mmCIF file of C-alpha atoms in Angstrom:
data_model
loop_
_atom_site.group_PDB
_atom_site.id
_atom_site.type_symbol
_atom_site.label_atom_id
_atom_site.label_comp_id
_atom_site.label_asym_id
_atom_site.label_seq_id
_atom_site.Cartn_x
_atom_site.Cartn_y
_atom_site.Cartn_z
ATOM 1 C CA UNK A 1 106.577 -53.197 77.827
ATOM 2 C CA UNK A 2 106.133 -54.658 74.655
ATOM 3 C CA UNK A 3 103.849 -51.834 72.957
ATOM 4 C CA UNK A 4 106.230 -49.260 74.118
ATOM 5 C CA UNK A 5 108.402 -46.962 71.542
ATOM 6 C CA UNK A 6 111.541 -47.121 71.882
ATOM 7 C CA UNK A 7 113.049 -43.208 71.531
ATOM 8 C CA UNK A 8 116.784 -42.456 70.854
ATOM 9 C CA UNK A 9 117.844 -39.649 72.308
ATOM 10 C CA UNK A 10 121.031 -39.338 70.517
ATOM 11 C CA UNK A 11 124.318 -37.674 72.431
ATOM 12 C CA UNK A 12 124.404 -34.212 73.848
ATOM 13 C CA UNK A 13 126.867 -31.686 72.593
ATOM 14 C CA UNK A 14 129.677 -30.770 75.718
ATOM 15 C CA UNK A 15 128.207 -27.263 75.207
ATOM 16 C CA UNK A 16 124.681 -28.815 76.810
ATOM 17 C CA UNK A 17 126.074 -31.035 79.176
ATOM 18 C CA UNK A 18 128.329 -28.827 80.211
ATOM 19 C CA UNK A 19 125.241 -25.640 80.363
ATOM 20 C CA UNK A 20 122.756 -28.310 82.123
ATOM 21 C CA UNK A 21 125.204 -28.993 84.678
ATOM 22 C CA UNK A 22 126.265 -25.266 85.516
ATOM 23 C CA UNK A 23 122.590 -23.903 84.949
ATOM 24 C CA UNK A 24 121.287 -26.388 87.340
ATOM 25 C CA UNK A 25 123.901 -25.290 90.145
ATOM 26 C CA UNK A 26 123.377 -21.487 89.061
ATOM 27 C CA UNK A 27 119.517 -22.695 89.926
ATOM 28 C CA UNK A 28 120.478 -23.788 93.634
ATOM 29 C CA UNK A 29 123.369 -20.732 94.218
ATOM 30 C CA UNK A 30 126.049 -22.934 93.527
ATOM 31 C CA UNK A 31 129.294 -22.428 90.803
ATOM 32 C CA UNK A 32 131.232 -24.764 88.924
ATOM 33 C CA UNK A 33 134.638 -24.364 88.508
ATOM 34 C CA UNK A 34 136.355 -25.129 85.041
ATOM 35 C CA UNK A 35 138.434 -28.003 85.650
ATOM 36 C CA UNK A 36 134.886 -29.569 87.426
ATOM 37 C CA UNK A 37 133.222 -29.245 84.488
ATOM 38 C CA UNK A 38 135.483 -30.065 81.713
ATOM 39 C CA UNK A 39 135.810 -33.443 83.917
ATOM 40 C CA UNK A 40 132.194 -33.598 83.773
ATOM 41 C CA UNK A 41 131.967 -33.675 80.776
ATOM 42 C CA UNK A 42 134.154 -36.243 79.672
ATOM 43 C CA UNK A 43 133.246 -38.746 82.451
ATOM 44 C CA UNK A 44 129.558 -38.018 80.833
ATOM 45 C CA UNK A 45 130.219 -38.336 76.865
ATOM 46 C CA UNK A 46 127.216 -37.125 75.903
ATOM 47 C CA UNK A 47 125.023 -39.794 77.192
ATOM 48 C CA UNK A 48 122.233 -38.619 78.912
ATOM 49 C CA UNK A 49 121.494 -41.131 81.556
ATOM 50 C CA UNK A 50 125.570 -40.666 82.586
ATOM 51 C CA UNK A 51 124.351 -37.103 82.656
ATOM 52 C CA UNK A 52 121.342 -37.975 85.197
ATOM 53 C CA UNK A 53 123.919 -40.639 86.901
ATOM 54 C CA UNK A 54 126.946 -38.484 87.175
ATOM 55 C CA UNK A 55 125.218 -35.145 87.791
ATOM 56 C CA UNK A 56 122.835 -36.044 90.721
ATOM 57 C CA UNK A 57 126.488 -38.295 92.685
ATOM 58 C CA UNK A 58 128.294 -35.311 91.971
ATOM 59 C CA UNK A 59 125.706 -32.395 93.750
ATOM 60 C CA UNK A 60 125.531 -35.721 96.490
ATOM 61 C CA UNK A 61 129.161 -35.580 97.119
ATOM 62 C CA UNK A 62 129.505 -31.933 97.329
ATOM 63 C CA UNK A 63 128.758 -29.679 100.388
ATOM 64 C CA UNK A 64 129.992 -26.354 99.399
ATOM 65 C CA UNK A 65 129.158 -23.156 96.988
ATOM 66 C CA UNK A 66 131.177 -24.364 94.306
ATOM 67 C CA UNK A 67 131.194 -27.603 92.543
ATOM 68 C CA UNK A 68 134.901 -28.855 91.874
ATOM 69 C CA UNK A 69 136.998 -31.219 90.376
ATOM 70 C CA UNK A 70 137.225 -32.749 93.598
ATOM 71 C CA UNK A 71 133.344 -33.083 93.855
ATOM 72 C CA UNK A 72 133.055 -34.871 90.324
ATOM 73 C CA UNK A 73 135.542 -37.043 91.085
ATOM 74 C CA UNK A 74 133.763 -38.629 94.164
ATOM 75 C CA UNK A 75 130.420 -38.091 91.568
ATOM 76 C CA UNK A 76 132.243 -40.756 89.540
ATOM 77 C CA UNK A 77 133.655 -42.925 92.830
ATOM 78 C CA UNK A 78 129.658 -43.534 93.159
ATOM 79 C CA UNK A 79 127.953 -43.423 89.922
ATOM 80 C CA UNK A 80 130.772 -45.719 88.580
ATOM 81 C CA UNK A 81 129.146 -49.248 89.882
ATOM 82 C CA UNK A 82 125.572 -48.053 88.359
ATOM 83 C CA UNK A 83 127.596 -46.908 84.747
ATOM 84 C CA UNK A 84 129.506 -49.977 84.790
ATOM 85 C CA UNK A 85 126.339 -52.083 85.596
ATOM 86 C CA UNK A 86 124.656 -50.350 82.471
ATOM 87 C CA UNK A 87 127.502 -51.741 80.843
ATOM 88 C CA UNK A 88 127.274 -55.170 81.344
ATOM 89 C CA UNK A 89 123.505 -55.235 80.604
ATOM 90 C CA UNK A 90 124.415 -54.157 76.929
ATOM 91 C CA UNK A 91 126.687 -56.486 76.565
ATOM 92 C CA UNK A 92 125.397 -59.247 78.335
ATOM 93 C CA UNK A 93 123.964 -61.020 75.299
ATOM 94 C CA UNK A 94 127.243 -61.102 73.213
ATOM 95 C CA UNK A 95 129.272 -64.072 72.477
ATOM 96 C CA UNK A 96 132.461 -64.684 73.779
ATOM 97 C CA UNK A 97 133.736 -63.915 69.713
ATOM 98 C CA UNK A 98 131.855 -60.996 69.905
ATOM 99 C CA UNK A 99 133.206 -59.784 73.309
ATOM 100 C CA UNK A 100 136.497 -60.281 72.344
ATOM 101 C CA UNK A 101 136.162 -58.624 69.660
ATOM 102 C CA UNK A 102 134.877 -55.296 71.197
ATOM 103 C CA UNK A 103 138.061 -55.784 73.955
ATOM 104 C CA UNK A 104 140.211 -55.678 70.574
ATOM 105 C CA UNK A 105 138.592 -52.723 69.228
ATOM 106 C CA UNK A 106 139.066 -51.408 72.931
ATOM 107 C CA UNK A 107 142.575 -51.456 73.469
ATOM 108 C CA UNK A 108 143.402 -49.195 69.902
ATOM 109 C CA UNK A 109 143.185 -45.451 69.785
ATOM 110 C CA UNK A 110 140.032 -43.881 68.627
ATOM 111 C CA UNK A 111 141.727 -42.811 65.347
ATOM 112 C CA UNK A 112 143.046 -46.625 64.595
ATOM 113 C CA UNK A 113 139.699 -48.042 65.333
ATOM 114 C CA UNK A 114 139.594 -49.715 61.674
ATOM 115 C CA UNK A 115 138.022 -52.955 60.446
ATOM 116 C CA UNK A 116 141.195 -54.034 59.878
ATOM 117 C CA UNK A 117 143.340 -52.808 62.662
ATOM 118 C CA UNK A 118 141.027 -54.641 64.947
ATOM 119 C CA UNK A 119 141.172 -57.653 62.479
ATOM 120 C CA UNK A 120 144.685 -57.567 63.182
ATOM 121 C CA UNK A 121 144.663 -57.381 66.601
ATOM 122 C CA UNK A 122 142.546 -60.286 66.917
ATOM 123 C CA UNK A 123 145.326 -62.213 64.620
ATOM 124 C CA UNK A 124 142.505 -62.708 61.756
ATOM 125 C CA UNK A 125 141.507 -61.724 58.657
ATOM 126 C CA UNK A 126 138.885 -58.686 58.105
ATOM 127 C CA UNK A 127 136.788 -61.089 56.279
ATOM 128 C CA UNK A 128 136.882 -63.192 58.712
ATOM 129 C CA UNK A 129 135.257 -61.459 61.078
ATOM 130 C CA UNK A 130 133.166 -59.407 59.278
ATOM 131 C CA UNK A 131 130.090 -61.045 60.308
ATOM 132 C CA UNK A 132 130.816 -60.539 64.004
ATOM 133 C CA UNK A 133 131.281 -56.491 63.586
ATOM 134 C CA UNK A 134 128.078 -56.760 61.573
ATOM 135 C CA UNK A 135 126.164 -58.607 64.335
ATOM 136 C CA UNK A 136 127.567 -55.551 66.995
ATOM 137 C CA UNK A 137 126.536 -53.011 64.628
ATOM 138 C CA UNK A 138 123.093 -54.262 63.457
ATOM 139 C CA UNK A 139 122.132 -56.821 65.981
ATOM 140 C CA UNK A 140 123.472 -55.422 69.319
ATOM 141 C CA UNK A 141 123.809 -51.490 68.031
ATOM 142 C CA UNK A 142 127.073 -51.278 70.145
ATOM 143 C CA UNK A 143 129.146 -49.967 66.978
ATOM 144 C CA UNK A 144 128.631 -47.785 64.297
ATOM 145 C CA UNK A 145 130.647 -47.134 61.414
ATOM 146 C CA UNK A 146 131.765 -43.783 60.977
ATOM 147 C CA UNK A 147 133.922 -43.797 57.394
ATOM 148 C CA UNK A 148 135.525 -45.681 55.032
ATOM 149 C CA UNK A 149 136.089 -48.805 57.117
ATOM 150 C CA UNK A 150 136.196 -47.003 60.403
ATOM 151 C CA UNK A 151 134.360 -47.938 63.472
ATOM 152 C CA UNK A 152 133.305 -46.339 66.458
ATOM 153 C CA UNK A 153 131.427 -47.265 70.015
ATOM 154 C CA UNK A 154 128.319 -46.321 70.154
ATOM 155 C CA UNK A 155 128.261 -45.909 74.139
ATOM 156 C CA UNK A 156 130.865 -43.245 75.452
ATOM 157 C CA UNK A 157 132.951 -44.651 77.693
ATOM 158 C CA UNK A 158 132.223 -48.667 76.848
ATOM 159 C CA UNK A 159 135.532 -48.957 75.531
ATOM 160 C CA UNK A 160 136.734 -47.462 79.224
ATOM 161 C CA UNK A 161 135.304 -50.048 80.664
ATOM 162 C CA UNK A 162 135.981 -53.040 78.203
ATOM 163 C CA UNK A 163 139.752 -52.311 79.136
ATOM 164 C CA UNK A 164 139.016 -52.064 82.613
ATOM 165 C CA UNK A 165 140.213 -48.502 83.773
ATOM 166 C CA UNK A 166 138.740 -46.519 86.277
ATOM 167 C CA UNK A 167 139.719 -43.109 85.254
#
């Protein structure tokens, strides 16, 4: 384990997650129906383990010619406890600072996810916990800045379940 490469596989586009789903059904005579895949492909994000996860519950749960919404749904009912497990292992290593500080950056809107919104949220200064967004970006690669003082997640989805929905 300790001679082997790590390789980043970077995020799919929906166009490909959405194709490798569909193509592989088209492969076995089966259709998926529009609202089942655009639901696919958000539950996925672009992360291609969820892709693996998600896609192989979801042709599990279904037992018909067409894949639908229905079918990804239960898809998610199972591959939920193995997505949110994959969770946890990332962020097992964090401080409790650092935790909270990704539950901050959680509970704001994609588009307000700033260094100092979540600053504010936490009740401090962006100085003040500068160090701690560096550690998740350089240490723990769980954010990634994205603009002038913008953040972003890293993982789709994390932020899903750092607030603790289920949708």
């Amino acid at each position: 384990g300790e001679r082997a490469h790590r390789i980043e596989l970077g995020l799919l586009s929906e166009g490909d997650v959405a194709e490798a789903l569909t193509a592989f059904a088209e492969h076995a005579g089966v259709t998926v129906d529009a609202d089942a895949a655009d639901r696919f492909v958000e539950l996925v994000g672009g992360y291609p383990y969820f892709l693996h996860v998600l896609g192989s519950a979801t042709w599990n749960a279904g037992d018909g010619t067409v894949i639908t919404r229905d079918d990804v749904e239960a898809g998610w009912k199972h591959a939920r406890p193995t997505i949110e497990m994959f969770y946890e292992e990332r962020l097992r290593d964090l401080t409790e600072t650092q935790r909270h500080y990704l539950e901050a950056m959680a509970s704001l809107d994609p588009e307000e996810r700033t260094s100092g919104n979540v600053a504010r949220a936490l009740g401090s200064s962006t100085e003040a916990v500068g160090s701690t967004q560096q550690a998740l970006i350089d240490t723990h690669a769980i954010l990634r800045r994205i603009g002038r003082g913008r953040i972003a997640f890293t993982l789709p989805g994390i932020d899903r379940h750092l607030r603790g929905a289920g949708d």
